[in-house]
PDB file of C-alpha atoms in Angstrom:
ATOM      1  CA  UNK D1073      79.361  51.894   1.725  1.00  0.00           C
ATOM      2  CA  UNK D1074      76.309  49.795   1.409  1.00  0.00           C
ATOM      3  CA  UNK D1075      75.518  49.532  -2.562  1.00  0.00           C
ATOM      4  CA  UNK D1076      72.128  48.418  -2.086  1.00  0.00           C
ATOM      5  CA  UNK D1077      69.361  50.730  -3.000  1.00  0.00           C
ATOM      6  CA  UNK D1078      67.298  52.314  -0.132  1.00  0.00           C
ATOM      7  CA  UNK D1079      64.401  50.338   1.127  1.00  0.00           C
ATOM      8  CA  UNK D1080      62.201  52.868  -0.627  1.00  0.00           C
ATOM      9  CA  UNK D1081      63.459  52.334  -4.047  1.00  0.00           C
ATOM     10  CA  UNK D1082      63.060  48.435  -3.847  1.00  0.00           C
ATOM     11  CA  UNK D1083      59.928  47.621  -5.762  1.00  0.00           C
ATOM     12  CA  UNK D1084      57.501  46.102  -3.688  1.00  0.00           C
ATOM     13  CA  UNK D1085      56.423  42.535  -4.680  1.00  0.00           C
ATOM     14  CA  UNK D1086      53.108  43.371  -6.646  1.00  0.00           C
ATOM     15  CA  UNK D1087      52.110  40.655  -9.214  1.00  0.00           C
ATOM     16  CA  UNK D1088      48.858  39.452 -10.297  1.00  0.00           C
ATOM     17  CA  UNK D1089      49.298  37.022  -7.624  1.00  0.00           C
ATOM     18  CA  UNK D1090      49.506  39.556  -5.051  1.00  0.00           C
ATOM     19  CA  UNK D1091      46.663  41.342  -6.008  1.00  0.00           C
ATOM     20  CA  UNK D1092      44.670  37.842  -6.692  1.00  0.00           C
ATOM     21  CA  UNK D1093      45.705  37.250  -2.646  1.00  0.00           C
ATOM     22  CA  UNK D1094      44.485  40.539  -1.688  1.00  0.00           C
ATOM     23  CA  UNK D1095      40.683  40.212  -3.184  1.00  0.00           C
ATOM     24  CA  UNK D1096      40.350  37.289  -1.756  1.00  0.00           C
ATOM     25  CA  UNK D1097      41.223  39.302   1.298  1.00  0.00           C
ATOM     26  CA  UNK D1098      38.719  41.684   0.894  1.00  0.00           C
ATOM     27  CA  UNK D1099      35.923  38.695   0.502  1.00  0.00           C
ATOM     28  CA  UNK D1100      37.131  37.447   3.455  1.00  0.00           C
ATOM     29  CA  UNK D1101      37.411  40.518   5.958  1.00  0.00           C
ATOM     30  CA  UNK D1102      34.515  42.341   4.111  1.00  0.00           C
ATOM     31  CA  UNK D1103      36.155  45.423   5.402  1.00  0.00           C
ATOM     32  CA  UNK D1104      33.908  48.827   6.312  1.00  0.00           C
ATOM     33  CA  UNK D1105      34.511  51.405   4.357  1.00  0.00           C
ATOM     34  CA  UNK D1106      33.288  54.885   5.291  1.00  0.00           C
ATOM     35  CA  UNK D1107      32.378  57.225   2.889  1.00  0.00           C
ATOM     36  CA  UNK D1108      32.666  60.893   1.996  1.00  0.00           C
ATOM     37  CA  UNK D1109      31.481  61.276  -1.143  1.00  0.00           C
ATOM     38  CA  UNK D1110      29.428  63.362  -3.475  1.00  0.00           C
ATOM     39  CA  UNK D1111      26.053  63.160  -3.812  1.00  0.00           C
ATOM     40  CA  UNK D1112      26.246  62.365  -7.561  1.00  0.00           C
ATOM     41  CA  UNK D1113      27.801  58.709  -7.039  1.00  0.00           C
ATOM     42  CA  UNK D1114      26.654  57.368  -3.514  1.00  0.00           C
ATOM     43  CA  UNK D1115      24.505  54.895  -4.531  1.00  0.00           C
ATOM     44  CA  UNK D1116      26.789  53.331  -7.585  1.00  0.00           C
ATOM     45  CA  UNK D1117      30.024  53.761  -5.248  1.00  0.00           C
ATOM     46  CA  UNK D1118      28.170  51.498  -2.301  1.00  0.00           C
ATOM     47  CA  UNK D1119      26.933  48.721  -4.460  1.00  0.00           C
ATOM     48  CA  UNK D1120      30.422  48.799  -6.110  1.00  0.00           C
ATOM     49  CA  UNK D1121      31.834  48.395  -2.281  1.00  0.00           C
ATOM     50  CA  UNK D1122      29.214  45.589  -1.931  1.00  0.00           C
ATOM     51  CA  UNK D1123      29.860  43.937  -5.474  1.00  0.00           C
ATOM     52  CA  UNK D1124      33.518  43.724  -4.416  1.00  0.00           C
ATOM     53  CA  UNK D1125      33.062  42.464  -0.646  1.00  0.00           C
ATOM     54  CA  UNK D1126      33.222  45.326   1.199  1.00  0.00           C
ATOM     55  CA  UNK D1127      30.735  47.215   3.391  1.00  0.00           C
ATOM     56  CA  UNK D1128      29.673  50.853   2.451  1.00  0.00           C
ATOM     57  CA  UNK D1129      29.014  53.074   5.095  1.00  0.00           C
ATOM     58  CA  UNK D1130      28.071  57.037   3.779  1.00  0.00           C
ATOM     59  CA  UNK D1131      28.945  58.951   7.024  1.00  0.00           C
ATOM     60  CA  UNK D1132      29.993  62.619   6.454  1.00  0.00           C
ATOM     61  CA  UNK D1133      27.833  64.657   9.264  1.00  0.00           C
ATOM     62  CA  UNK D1134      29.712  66.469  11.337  1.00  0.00           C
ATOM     63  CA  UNK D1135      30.471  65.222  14.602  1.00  0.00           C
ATOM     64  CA  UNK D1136      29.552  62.118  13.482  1.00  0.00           C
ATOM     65  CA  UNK D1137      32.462  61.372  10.824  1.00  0.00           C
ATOM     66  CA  UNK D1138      35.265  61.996  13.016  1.00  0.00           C
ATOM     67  CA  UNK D1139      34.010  58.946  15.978  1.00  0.00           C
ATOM     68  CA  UNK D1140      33.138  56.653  12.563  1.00  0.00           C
ATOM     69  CA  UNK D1141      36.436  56.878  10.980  1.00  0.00           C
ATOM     70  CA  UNK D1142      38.418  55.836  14.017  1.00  0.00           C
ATOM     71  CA  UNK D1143      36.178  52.697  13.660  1.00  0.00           C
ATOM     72  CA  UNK D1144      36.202  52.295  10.175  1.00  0.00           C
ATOM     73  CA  UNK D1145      38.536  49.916   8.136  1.00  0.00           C
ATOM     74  CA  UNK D1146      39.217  52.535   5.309  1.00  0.00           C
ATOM     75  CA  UNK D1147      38.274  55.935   4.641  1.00  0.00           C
ATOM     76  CA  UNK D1148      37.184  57.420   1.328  1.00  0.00           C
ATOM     77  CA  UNK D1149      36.833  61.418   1.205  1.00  0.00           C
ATOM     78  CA  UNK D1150      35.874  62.298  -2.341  1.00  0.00           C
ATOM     79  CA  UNK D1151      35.440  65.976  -3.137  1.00  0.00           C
ATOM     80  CA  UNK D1152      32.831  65.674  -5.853  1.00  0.00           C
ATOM     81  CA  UNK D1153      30.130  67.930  -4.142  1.00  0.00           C
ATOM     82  CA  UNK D1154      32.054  69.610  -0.717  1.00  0.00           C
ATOM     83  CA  UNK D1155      29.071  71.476   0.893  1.00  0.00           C
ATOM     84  CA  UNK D1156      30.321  73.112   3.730  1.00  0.00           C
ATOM     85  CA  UNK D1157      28.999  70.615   6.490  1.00  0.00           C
ATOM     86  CA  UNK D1158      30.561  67.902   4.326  1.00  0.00           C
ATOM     87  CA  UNK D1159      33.451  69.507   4.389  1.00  0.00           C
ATOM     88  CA  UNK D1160      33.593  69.897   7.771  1.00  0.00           C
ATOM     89  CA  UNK D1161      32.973  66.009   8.246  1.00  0.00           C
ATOM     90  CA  UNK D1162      35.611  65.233   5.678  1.00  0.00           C
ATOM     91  CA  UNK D1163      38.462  67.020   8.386  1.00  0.00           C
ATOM     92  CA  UNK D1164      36.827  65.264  11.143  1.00  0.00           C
ATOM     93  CA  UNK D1165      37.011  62.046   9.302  1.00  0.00           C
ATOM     94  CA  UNK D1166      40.694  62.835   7.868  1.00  0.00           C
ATOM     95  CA  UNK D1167      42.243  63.874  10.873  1.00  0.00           C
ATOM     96  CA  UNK D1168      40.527  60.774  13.181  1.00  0.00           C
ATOM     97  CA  UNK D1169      41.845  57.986  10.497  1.00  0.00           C
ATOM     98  CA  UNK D1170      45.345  59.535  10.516  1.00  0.00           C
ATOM     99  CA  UNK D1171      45.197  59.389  14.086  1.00  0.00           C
ATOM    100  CA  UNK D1172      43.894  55.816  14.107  1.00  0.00           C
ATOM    101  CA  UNK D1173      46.575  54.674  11.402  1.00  0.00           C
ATOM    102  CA  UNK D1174      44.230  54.285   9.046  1.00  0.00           C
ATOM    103  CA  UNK D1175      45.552  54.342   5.639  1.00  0.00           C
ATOM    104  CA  UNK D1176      42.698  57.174   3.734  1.00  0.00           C
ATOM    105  CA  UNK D1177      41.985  57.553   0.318  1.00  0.00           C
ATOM    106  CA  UNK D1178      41.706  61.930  -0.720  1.00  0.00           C
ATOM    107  CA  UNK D1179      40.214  61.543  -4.225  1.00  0.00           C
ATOM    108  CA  UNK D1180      40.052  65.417  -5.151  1.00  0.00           C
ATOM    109  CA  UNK D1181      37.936  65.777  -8.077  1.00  0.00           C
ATOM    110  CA  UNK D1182      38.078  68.840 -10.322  1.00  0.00           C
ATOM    111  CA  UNK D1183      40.935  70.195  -8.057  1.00  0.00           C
ATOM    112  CA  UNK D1184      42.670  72.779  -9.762  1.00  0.00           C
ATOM    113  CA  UNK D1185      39.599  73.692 -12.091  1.00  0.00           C
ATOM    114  CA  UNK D1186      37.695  75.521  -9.532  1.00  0.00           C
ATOM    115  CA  UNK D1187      39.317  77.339  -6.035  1.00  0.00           C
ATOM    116  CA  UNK D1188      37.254  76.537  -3.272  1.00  0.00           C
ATOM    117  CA  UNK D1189      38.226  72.373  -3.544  1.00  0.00           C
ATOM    118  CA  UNK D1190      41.113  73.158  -4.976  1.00  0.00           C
ATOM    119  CA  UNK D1191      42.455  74.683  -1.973  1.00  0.00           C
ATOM    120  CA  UNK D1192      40.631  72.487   0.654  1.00  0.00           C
ATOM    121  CA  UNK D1193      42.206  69.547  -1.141  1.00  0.00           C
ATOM    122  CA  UNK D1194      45.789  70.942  -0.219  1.00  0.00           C
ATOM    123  CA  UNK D1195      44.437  71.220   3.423  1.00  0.00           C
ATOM    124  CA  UNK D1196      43.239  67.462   3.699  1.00  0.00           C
ATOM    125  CA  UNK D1197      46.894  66.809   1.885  1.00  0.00           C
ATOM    126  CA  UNK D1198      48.447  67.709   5.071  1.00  0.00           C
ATOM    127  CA  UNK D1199      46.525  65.492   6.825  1.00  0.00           C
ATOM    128  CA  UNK D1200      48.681  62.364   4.949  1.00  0.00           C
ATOM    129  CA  UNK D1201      46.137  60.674   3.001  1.00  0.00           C
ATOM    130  CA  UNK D1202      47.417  57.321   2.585  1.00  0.00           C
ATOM    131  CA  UNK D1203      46.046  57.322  -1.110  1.00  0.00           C
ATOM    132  CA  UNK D1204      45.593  60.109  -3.340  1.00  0.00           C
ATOM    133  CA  UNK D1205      43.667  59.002  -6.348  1.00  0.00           C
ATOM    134  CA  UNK D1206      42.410  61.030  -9.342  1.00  0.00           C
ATOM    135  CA  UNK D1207      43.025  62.049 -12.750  1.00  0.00           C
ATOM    136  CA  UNK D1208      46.204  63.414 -14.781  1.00  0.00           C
ATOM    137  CA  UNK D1209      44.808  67.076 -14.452  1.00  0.00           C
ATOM    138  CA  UNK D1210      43.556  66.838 -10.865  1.00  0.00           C
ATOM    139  CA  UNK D1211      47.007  65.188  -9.695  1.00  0.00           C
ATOM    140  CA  UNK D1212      48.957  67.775 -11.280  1.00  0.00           C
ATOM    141  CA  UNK D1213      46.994  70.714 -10.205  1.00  0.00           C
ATOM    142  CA  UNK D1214      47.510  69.103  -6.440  1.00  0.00           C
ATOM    143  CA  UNK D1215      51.092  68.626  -7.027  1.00  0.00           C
ATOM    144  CA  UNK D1216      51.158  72.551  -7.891  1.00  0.00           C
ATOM    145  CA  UNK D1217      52.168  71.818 -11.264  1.00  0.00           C
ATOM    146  CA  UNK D1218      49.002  71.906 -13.378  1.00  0.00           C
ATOM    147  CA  UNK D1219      45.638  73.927 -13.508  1.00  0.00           C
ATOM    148  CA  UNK D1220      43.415  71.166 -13.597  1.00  0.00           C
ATOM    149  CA  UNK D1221      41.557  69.546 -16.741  1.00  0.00           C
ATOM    150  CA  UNK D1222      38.004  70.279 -17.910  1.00  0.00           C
ATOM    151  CA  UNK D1223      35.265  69.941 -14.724  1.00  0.00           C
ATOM    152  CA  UNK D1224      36.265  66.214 -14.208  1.00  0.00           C
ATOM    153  CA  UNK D1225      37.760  65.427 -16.789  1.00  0.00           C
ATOM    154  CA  UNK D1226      41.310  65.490 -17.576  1.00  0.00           C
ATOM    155  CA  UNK D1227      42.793  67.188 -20.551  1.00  0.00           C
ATOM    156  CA  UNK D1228      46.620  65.823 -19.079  1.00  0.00           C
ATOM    157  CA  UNK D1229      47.833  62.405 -19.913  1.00  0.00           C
ATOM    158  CA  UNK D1230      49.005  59.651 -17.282  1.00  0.00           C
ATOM    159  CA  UNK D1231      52.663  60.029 -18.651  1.00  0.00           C
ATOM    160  CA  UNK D1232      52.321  63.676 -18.588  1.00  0.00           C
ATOM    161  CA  UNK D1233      51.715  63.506 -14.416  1.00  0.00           C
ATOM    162  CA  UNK D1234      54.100  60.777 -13.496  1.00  0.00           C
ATOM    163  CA  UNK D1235      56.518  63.612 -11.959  1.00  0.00           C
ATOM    164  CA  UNK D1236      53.811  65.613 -10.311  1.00  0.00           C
ATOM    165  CA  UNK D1237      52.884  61.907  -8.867  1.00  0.00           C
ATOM    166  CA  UNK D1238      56.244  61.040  -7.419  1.00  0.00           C
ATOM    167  CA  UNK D1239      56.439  64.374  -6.141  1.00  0.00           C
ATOM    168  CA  UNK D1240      52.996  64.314  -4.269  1.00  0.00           C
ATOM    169  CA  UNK D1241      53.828  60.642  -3.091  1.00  0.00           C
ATOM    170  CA  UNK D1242      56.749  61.694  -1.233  1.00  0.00           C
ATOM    171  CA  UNK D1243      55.260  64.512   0.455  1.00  0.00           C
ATOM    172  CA  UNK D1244      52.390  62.672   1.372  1.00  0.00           C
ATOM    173  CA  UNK D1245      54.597  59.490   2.858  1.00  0.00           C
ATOM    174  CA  UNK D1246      51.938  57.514   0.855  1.00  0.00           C
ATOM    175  CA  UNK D1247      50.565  56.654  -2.439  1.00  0.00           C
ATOM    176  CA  UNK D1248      49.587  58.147  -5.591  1.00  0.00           C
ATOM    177  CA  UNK D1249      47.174  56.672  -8.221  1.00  0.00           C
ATOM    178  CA  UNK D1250      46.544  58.039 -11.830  1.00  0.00           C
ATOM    179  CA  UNK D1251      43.742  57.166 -13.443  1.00  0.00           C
ATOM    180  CA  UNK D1252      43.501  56.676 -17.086  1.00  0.00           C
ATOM    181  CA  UNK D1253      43.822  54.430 -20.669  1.00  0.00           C
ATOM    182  CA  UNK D1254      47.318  53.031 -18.285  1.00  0.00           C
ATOM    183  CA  UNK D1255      46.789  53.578 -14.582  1.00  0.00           C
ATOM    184  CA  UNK D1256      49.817  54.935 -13.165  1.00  0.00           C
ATOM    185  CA  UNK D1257      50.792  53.728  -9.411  1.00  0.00           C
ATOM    186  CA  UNK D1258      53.541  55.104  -7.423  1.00  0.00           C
ATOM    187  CA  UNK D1259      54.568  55.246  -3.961  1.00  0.00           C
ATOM    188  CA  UNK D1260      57.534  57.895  -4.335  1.00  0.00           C
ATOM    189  CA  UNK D1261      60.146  55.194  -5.607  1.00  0.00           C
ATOM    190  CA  UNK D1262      58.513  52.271  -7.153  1.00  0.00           C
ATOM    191  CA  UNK D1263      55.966  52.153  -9.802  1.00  0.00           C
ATOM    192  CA  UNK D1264      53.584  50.051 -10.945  1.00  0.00           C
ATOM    193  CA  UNK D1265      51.298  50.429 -14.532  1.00  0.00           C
ATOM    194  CA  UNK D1266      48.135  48.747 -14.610  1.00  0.00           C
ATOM    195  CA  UNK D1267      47.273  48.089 -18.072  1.00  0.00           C
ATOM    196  CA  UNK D1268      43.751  46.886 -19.319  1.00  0.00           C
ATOM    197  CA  UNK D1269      40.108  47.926 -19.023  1.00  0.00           C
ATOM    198  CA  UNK D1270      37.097  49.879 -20.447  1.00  0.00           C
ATOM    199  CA  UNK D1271      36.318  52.864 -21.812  1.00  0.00           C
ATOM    200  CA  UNK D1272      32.747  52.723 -20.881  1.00  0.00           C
ATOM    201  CA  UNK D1273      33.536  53.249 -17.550  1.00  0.00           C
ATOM    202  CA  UNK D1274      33.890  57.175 -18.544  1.00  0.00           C
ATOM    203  CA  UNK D1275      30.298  56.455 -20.007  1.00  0.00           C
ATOM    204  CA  UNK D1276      28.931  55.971 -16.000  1.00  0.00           C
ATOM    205  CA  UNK D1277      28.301  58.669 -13.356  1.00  0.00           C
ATOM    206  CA  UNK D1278      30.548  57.562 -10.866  1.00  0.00           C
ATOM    207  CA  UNK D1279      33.139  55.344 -12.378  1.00  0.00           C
ATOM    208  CA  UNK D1280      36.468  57.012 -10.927  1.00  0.00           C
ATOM    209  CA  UNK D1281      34.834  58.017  -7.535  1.00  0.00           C
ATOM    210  CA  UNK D1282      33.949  54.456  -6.785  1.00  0.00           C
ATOM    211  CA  UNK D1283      37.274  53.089  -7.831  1.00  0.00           C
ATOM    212  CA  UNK D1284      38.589  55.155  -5.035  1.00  0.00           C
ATOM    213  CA  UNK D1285      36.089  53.463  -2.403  1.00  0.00           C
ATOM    214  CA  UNK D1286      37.204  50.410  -3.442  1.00  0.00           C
ATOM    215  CA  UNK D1287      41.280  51.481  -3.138  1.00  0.00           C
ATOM    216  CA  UNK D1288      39.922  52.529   0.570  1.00  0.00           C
ATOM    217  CA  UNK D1289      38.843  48.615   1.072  1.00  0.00           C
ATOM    218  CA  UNK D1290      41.694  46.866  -0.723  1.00  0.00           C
ATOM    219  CA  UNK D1291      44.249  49.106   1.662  1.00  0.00           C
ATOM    220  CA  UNK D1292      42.101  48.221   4.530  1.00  0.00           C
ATOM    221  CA  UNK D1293      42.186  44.279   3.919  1.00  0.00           C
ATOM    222  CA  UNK D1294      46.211  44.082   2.690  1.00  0.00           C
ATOM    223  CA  UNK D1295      47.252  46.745   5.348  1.00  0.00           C
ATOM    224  CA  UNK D1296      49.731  47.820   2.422  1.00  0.00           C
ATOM    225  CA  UNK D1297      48.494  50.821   0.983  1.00  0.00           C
ATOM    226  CA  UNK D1298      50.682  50.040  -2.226  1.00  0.00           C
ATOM    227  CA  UNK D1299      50.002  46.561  -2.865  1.00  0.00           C
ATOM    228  CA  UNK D1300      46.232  47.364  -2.298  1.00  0.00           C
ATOM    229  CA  UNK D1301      45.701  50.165  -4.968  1.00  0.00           C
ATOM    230  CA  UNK D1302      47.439  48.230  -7.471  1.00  0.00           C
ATOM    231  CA  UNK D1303      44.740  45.028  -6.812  1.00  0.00           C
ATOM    232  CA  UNK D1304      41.720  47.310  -6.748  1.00  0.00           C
ATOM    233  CA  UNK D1305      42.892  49.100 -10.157  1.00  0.00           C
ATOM    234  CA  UNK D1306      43.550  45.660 -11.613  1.00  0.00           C
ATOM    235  CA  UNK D1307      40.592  44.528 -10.159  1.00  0.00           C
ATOM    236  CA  UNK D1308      38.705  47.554 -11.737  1.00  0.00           C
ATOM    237  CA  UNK D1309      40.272  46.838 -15.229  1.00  0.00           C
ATOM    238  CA  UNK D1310      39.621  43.180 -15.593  1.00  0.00           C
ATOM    239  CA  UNK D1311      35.691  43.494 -14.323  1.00  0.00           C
ATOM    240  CA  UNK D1312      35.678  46.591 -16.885  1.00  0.00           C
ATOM    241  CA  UNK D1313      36.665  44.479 -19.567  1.00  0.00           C
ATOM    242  CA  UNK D1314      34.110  41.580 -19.047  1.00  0.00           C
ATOM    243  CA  UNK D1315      31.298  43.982 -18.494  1.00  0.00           C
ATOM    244  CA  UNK D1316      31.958  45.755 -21.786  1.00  0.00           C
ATOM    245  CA  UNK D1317      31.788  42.211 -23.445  1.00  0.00           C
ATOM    246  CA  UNK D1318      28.386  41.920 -21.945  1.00  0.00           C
ATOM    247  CA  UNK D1319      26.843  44.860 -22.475  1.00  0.00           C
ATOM    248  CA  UNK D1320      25.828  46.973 -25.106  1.00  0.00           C
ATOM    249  CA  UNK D1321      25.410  50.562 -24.302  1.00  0.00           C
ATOM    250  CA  UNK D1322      26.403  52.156 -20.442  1.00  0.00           C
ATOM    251  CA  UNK D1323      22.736  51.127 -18.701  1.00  0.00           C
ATOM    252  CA  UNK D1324      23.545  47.777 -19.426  1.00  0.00           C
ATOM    253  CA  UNK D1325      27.182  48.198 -19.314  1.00  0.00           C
ATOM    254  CA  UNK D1326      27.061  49.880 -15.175  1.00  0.00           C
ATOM    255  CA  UNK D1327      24.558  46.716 -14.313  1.00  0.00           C
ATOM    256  CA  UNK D1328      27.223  44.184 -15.672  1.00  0.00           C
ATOM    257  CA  UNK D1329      30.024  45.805 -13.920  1.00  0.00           C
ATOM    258  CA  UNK D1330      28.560  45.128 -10.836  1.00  0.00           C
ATOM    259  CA  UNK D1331      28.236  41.529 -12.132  1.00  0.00           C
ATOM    260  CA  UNK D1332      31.627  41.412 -12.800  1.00  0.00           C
ATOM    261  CA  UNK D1333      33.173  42.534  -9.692  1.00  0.00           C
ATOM    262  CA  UNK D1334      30.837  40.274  -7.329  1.00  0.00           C
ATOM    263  CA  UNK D1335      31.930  37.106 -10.047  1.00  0.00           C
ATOM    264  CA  UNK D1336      35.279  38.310 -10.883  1.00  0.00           C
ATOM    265  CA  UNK D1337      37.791  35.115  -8.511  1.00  0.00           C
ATOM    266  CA  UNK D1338      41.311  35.623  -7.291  1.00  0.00           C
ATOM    267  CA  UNK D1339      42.071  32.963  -9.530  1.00  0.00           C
ATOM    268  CA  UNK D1340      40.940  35.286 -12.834  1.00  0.00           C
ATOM    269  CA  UNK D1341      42.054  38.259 -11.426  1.00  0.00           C
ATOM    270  CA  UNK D1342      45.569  36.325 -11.065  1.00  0.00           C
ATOM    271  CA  UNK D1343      45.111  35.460 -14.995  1.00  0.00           C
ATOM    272  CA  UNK D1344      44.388  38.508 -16.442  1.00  0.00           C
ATOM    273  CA  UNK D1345      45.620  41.234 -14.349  1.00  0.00           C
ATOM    274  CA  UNK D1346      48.365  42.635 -16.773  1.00  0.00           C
ATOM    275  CA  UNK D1347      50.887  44.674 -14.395  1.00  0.00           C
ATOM    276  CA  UNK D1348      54.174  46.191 -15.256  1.00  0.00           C
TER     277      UNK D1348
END
């Protein structure tokens, strides 16, 4: 019998090196990343895109979103606000980047908390979202093991939804990202803890919803959907952390972050990304 583990379980090599290789991979390819998202956090979410390296594109009208997405590098469908025409784009747009081998990003906020998103979220999970990204409460609820925290917020700890994550992982075939003081990363069998960053980002309308946008470009430019959440959460952290030292309340604080991610270099990112 072959005692090595199955290629599933074998960590995969993420390091501050890796993730330090796949920034400068986004500021090379400047991948296009289309975007589905609430009408809260579309204008912080694109300049967060462009701070990175990416390119923001918000394209969720029907019969429109489908023909983008099979263009687009990465997909982003964010549940913040689902209208029902939005809604209808975000299918379009789910169902063309599966079909394209596109590696999507389903961010379903306040899943679990309210019905209508809660169960449109488990329709887009059959679609295979490449990356599901959210919040203790909202991965739990879309694991079918929690009831959601309060609105947006969670009232679940990371720890608390690392089971609901595995499980979710390996029904989706892809990744699952918890947000929180520790960001939790898993693809099914490996798992990765992000450690690091700022509070304040809970202080600024559109903190978590942009951080999935960028996932969406970091998968796009790595073409590992693993690898490339892991370096856009570390990437997240470290900027967090030097715009908190530079600012002093969250006006100042959501200007600096911007600052941060468009000065932040591989080379720092290699330095201070703290991954275990």
């Amino acid at each position: 019998m072959d005692s090595r583990a199955p290629s599933h379980l074998v960590p995969p090599p993420v390091s501050p090196a890796l993730a330090a290789e796949n920034l400068a991979r986004v500021r090379a390819t400047a991948p296009l990343v289309q975007c589905l998202t609430n009408t809260v956090v579309a204008n912080f979410t694109a300049n967060v895109l462009l701070a990175a390296g990416a390119s923001p594109a918000m394209v969720d009208v029907p019969g429109e979103a489908g023909g983008f997405a099979r263009i687009a590098s990465g997909v982003l469908v964010n549940l913040g606000t689902p209208h029902r025409g939005q809604r209808e784009g975000m299918v379009e747009a789910a169902r063309a980047a599966h079909e394209a081998g596109t590696a999507w990003v389903l961010d379903p906020v306040a899943v679990g908390a309210l019905r209508l998103r809660t169960d449109f979220a488990r329709l887009l999970v059959e679609l295979r979202p490449g990356v599901v990204r959210g919040n203790a409460s909202e991965v739990m609820a879309l694991a079918g093991c929690g009831a959601g925290g309060r609105g947006v917020d969670a009232t679940d700890g990371v720890e608390a939804a690392g089971e609901a994550a595995t499980a979710l992982a390996r029904r989706t075939g892809g990744v699952v990202a918890v947000s929180g003081a520790v960001d939790l990363i898993t693809d099914g069998g490996s798992v990765v803890r992000v450690h690091g960053g700022s509070a304040a980002l809970t202080r600024v309308t559109g903190g978590g919803c942009a951080l999935g946008a960028l996932v969406a470009a970091f998968c796009a430019a790595s073409r590992d959907p693993f690898a490339g959440t892991v370096a856009a959460h570390a990437l997240y952290a470290v900027a967090s952390e030097t715009a908190e030292a530079a600012s002093s309340g969250p006006g100042s604080f959501a200007v600096a972050f911007l600052d941060a991610l468009s000065g932040t270099t591989p080379e720092e990112l290699a330095e201070r990304a703290v991954l275990r």
